[in-house]
CSV table of N, CA and C in Angstrom, one decimal:
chain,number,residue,atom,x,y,z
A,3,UNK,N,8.8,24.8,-10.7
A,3,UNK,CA,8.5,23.4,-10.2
A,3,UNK,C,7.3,23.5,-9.3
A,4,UNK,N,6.3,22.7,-9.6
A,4,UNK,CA,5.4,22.7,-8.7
A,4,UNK,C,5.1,21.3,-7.8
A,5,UNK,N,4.9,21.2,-6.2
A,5,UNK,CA,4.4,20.4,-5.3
A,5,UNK,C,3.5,19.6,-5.8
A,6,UNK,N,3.6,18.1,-5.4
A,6,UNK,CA,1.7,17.3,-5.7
A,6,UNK,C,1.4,17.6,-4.0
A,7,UNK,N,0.5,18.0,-3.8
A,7,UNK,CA,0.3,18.3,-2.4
A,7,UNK,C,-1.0,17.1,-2.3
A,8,UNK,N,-1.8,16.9,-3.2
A,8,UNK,CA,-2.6,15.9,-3.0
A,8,UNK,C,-3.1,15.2,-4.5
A,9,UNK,N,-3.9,14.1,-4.3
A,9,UNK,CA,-3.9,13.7,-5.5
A,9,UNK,C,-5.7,14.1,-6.5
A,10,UNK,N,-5.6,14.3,-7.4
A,10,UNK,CA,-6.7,14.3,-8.2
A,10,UNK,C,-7.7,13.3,-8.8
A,11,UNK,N,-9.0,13.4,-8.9
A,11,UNK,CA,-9.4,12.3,-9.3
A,11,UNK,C,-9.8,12.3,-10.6
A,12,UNK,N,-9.6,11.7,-11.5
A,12,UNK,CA,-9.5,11.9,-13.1
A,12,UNK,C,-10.5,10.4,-13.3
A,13,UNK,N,-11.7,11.0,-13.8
A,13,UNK,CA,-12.9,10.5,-14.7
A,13,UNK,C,-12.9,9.6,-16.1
A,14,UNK,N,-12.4,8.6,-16.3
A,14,UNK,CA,-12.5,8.4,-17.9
A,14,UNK,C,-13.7,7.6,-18.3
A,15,UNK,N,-13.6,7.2,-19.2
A,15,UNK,CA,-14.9,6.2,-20.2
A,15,UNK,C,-14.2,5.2,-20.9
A,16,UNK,N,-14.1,3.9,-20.4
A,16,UNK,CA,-13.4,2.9,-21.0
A,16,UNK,C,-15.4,2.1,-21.6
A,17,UNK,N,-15.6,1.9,-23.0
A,17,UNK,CA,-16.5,1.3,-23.3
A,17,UNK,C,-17.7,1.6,-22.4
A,18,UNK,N,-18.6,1.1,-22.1
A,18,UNK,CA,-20.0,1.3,-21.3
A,18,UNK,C,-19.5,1.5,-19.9
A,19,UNK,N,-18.0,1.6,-19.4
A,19,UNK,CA,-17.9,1.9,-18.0
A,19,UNK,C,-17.2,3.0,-17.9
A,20,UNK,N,-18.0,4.0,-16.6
A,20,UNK,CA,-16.8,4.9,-16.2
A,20,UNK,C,-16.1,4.8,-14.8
A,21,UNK,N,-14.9,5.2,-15.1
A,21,UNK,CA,-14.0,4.8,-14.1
A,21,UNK,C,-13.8,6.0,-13.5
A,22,UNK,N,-13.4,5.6,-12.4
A,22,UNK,CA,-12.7,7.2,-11.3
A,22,UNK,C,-11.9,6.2,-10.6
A,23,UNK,N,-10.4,7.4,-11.0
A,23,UNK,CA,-9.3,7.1,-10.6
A,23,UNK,C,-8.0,8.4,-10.5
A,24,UNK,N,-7.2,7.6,-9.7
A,24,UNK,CA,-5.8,8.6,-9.2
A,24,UNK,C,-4.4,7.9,-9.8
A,25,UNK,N,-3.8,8.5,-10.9
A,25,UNK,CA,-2.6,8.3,-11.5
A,25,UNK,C,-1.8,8.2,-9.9
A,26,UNK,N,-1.0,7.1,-9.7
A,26,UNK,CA,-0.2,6.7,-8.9
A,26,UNK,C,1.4,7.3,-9.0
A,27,UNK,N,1.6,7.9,-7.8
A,27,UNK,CA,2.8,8.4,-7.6
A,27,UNK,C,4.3,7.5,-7.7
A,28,UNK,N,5.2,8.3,-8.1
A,28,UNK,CA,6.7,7.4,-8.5
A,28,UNK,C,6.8,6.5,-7.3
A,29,UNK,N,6.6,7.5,-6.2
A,29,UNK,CA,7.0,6.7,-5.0
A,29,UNK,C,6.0,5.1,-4.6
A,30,UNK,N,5.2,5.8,-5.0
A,30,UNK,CA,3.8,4.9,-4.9
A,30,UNK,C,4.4,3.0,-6.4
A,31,UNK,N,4.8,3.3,-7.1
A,31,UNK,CA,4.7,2.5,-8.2
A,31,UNK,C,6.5,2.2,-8.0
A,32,UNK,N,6.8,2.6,-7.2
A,32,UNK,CA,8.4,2.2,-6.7
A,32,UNK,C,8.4,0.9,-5.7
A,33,UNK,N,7.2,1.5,-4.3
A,33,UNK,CA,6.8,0.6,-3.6
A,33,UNK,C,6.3,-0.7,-4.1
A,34,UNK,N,5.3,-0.7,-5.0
A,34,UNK,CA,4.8,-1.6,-5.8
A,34,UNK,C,5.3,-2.6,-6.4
A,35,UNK,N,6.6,-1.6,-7.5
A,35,UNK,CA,7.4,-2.8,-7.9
A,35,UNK,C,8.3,-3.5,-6.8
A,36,UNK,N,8.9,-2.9,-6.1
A,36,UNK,CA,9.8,-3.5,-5.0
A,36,UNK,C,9.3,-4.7,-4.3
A,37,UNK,N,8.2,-4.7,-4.3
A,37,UNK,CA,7.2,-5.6,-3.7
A,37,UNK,C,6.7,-6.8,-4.4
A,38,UNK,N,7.1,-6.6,-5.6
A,38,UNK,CA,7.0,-7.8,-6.7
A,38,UNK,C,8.0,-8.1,-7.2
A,39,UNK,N,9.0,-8.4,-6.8
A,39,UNK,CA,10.5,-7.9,-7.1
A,39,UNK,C,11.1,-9.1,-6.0
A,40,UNK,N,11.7,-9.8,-6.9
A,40,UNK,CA,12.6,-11.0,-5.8
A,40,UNK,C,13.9,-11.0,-6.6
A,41,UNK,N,14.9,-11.4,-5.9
A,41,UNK,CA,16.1,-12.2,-6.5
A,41,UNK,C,16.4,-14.1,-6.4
A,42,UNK,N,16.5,-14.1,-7.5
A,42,UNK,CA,16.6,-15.1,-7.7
A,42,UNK,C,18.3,-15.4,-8.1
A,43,UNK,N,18.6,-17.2,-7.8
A,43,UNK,CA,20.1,-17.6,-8.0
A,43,UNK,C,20.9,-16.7,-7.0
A,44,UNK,N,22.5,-16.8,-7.3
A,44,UNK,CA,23.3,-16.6,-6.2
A,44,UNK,C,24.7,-16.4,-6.5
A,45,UNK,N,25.4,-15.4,-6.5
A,45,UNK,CA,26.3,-15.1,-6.7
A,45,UNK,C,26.2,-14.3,-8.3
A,46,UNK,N,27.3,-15.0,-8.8
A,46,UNK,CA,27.0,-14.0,-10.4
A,46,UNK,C,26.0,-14.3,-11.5
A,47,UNK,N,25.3,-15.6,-10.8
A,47,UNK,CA,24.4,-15.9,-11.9
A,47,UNK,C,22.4,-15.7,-11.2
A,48,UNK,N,22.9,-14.1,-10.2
A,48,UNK,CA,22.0,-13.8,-9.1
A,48,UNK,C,21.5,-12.8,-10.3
A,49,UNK,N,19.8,-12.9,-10.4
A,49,UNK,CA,19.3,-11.2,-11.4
A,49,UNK,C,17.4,-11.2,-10.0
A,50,UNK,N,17.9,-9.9,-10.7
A,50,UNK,CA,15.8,-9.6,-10.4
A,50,UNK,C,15.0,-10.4,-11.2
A,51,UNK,N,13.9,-10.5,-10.5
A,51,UNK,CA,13.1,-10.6,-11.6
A,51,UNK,C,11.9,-9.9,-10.6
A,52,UNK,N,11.2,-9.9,-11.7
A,52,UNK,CA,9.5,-9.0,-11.4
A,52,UNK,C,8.2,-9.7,-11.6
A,53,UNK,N,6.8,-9.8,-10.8
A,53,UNK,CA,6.2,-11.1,-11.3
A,53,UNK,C,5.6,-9.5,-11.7
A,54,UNK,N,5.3,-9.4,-13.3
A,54,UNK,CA,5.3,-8.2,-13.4
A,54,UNK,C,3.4,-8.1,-13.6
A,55,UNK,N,2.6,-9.6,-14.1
A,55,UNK,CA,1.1,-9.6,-14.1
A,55,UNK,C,1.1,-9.4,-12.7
A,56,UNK,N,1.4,-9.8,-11.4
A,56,UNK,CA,1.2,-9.5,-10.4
A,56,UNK,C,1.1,-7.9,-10.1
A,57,UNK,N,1.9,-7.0,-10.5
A,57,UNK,CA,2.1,-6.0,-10.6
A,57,UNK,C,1.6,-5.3,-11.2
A,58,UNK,N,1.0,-5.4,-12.4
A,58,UNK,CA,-0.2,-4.8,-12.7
A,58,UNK,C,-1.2,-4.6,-12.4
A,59,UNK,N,-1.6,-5.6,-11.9
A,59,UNK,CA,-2.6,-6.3,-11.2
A,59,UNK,C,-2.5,-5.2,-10.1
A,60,UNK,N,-1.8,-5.3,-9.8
A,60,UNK,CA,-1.9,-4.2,-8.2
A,60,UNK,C,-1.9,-2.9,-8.5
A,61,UNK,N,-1.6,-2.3,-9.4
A,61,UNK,CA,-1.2,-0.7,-10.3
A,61,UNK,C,-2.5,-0.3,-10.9
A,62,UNK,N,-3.3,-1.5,-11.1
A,62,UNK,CA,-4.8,-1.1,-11.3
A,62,UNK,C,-5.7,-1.0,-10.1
A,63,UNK,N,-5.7,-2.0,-9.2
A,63,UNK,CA,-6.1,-2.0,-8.1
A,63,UNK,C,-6.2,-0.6,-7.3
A,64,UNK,N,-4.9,-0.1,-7.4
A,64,UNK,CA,-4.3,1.3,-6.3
A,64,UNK,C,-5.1,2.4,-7.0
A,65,UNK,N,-4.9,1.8,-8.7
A,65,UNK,CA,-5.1,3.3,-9.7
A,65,UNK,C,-6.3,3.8,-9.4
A,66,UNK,N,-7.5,2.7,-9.5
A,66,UNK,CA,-9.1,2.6,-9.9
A,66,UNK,C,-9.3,3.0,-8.5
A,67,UNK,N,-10.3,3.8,-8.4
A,67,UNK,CA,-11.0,4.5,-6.6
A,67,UNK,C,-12.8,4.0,-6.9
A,68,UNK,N,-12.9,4.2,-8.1
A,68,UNK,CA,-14.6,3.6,-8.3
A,68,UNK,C,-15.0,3.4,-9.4
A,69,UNK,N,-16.4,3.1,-10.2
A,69,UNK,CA,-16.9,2.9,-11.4
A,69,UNK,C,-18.2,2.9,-11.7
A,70,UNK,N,-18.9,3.2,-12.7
A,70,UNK,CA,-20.2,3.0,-12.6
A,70,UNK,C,-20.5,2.5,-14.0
A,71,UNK,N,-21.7,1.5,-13.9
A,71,UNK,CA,-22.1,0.7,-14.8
A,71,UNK,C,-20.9,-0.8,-15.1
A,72,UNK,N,-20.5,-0.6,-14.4
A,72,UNK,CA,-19.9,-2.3,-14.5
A,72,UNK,C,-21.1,-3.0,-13.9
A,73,UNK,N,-21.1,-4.0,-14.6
A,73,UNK,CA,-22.2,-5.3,-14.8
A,73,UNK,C,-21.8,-6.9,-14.9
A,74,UNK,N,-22.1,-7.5,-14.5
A,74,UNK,CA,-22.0,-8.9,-14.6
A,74,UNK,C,-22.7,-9.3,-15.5
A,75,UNK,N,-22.7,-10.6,-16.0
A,75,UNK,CA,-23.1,-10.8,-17.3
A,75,UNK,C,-24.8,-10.9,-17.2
A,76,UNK,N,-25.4,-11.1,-15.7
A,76,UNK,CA,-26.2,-10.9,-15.4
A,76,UNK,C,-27.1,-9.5,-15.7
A,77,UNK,N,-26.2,-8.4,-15.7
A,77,UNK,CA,-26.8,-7.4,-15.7
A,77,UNK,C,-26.8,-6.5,-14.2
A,78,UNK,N,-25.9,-7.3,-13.0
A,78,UNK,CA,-25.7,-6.6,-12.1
A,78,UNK,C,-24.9,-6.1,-11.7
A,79,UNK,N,-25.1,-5.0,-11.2
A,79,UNK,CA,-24.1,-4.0,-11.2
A,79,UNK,C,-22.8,-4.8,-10.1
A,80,UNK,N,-21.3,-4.6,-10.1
A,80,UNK,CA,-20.7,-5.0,-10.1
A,80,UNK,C,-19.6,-4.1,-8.7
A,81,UNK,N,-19.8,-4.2,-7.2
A,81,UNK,CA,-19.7,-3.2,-6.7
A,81,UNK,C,-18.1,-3.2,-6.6
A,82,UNK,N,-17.5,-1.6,-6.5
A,82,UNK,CA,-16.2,-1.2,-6.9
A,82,UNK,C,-15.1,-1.3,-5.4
A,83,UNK,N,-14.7,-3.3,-5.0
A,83,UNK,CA,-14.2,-3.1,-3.6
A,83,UNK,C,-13.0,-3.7,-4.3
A,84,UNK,N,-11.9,-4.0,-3.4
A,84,UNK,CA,-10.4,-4.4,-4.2
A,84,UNK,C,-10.8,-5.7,-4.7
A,85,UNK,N,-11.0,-6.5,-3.7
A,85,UNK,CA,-11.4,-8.1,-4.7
A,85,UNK,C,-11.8,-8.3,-5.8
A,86,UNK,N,-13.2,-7.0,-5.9
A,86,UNK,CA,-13.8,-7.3,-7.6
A,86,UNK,C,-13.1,-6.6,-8.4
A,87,UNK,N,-11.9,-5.6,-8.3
A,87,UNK,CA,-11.2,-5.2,-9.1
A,87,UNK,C,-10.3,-6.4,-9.4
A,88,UNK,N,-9.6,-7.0,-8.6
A,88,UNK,CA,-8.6,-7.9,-8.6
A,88,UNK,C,-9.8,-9.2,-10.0
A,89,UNK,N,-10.7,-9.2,-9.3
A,89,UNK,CA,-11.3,-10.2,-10.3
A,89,UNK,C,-11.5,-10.3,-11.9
A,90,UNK,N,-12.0,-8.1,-12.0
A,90,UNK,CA,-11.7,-7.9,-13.7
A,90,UNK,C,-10.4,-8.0,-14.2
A,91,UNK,N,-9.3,-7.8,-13.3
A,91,UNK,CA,-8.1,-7.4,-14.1
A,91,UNK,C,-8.1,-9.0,-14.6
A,92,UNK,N,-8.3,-9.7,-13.5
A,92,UNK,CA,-7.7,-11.2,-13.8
A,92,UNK,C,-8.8,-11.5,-15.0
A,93,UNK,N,-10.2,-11.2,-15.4
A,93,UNK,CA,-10.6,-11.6,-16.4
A,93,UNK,C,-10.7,-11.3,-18.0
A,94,UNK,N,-10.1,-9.7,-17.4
A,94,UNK,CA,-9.9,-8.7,-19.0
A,94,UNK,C,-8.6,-7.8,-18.8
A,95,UNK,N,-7.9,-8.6,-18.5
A,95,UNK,CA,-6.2,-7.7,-18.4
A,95,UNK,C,-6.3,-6.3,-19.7
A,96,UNK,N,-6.7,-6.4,-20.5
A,96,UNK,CA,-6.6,-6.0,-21.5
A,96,UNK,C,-7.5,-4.4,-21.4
A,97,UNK,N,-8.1,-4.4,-20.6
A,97,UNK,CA,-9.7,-3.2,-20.2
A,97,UNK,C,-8.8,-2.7,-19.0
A,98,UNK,N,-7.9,-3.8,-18.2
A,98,UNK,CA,-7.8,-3.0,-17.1
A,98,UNK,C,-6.2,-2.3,-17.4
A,99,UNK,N,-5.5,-2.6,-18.8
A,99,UNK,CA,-4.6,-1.7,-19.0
A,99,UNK,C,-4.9,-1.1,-19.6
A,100,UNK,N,-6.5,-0.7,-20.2
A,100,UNK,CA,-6.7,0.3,-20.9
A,100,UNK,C,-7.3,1.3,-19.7
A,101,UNK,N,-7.6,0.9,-18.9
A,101,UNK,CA,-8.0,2.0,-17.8
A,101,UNK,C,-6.9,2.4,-17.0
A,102,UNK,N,-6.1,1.9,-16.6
A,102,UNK,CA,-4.8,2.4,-16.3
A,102,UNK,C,-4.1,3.7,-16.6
A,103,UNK,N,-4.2,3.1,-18.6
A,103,UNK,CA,-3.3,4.0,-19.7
A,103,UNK,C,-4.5,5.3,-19.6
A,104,UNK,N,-5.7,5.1,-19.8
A,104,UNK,CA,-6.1,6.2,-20.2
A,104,UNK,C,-6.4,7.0,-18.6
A,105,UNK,N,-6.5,6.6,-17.7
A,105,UNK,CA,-6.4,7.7,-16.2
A,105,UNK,C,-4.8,8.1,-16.2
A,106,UNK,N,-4.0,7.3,-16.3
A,106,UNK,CA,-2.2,8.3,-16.8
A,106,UNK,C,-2.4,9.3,-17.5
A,107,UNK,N,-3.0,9.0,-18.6
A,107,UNK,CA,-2.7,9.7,-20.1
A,107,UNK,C,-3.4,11.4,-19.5
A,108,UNK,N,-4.9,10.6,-19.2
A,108,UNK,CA,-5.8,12.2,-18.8
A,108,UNK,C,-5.3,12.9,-17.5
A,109,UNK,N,-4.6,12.3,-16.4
A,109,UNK,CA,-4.3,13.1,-15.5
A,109,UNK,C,-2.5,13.7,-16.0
A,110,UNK,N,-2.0,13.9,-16.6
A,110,UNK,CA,-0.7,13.7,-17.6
A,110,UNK,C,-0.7,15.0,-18.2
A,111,UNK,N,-2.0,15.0,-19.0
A,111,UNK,CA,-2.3,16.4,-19.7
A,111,UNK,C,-3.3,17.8,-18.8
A,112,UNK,N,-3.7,16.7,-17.7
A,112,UNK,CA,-4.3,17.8,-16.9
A,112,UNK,C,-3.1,18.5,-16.1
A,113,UNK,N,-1.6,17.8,-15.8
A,113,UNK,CA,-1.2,18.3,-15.3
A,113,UNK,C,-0.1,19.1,-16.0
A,114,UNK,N,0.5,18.5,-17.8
A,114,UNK,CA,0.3,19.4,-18.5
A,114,UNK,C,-0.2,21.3,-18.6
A,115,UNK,N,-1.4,20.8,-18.7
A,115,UNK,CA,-2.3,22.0,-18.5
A,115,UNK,C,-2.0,22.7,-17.7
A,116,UNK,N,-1.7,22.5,-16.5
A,116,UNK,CA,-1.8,23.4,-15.2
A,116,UNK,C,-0.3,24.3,-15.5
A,117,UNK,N,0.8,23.4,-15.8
A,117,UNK,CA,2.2,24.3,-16.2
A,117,UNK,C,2.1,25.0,-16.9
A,118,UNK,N,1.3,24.8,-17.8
A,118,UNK,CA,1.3,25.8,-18.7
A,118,UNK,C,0.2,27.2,-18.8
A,119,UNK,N,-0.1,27.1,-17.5
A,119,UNK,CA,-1.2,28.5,-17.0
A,119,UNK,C,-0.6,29.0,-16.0
């Protein structure tokens, strides 16, 4: 068994943009959800629920650390602070679960990799 003593930053290429990011820890995506996470009703007709776009929304935010070549339709560069993250996810949900999935995926087999050396 090996310690995460710190986190890594895993590089990908979603379309014309590169992303730099940190696969978020259990504890990290525990906090997250708990935090989007209410009960609703009362007694036995009491369940969770999860505002779970909310929570995506934030799982990208934590994920993503920078980027280069993001652009506005203008052509300008697009600078990498939480707000304008919060702004893509809310405009292309779809790019920012693809950046998500693929910094999981590559830091996943990087760590893969490491057990097995």
């Amino acid at each position: 068994m090996r310690l995460r003593t710190e986190k890594t930053t895993i590089t990908v290429q979603v379309g014309d943009i590169t992303v730099h990011g940190q696969k978020l820890t259990p504890t990290e995506l525990d906090q997250l959800r708990e935090s989007h996470t209410t009960w609703k009703g009362s007694g036995r007709t009491s369940r969770e629920v999860t505002d779970t776009i909310a929570l995506a929304r934030d799982i990208f935010v934590r994920t993503v650390t920078g980027w280069e070549n993001a652009q506005d339709t203008h052509g300008n560069d697009i600078p990498c602070t939480d707000e304008n993250k919060r702004l893509v996810y809310e405009h292309d949900q779809q790019f920012a679960a693809q950046v998500v999935e693929a910094i999981n995926g590559a830091a996943e087999a990087r760590e893969d990799l490491r057990e097995k050396n």
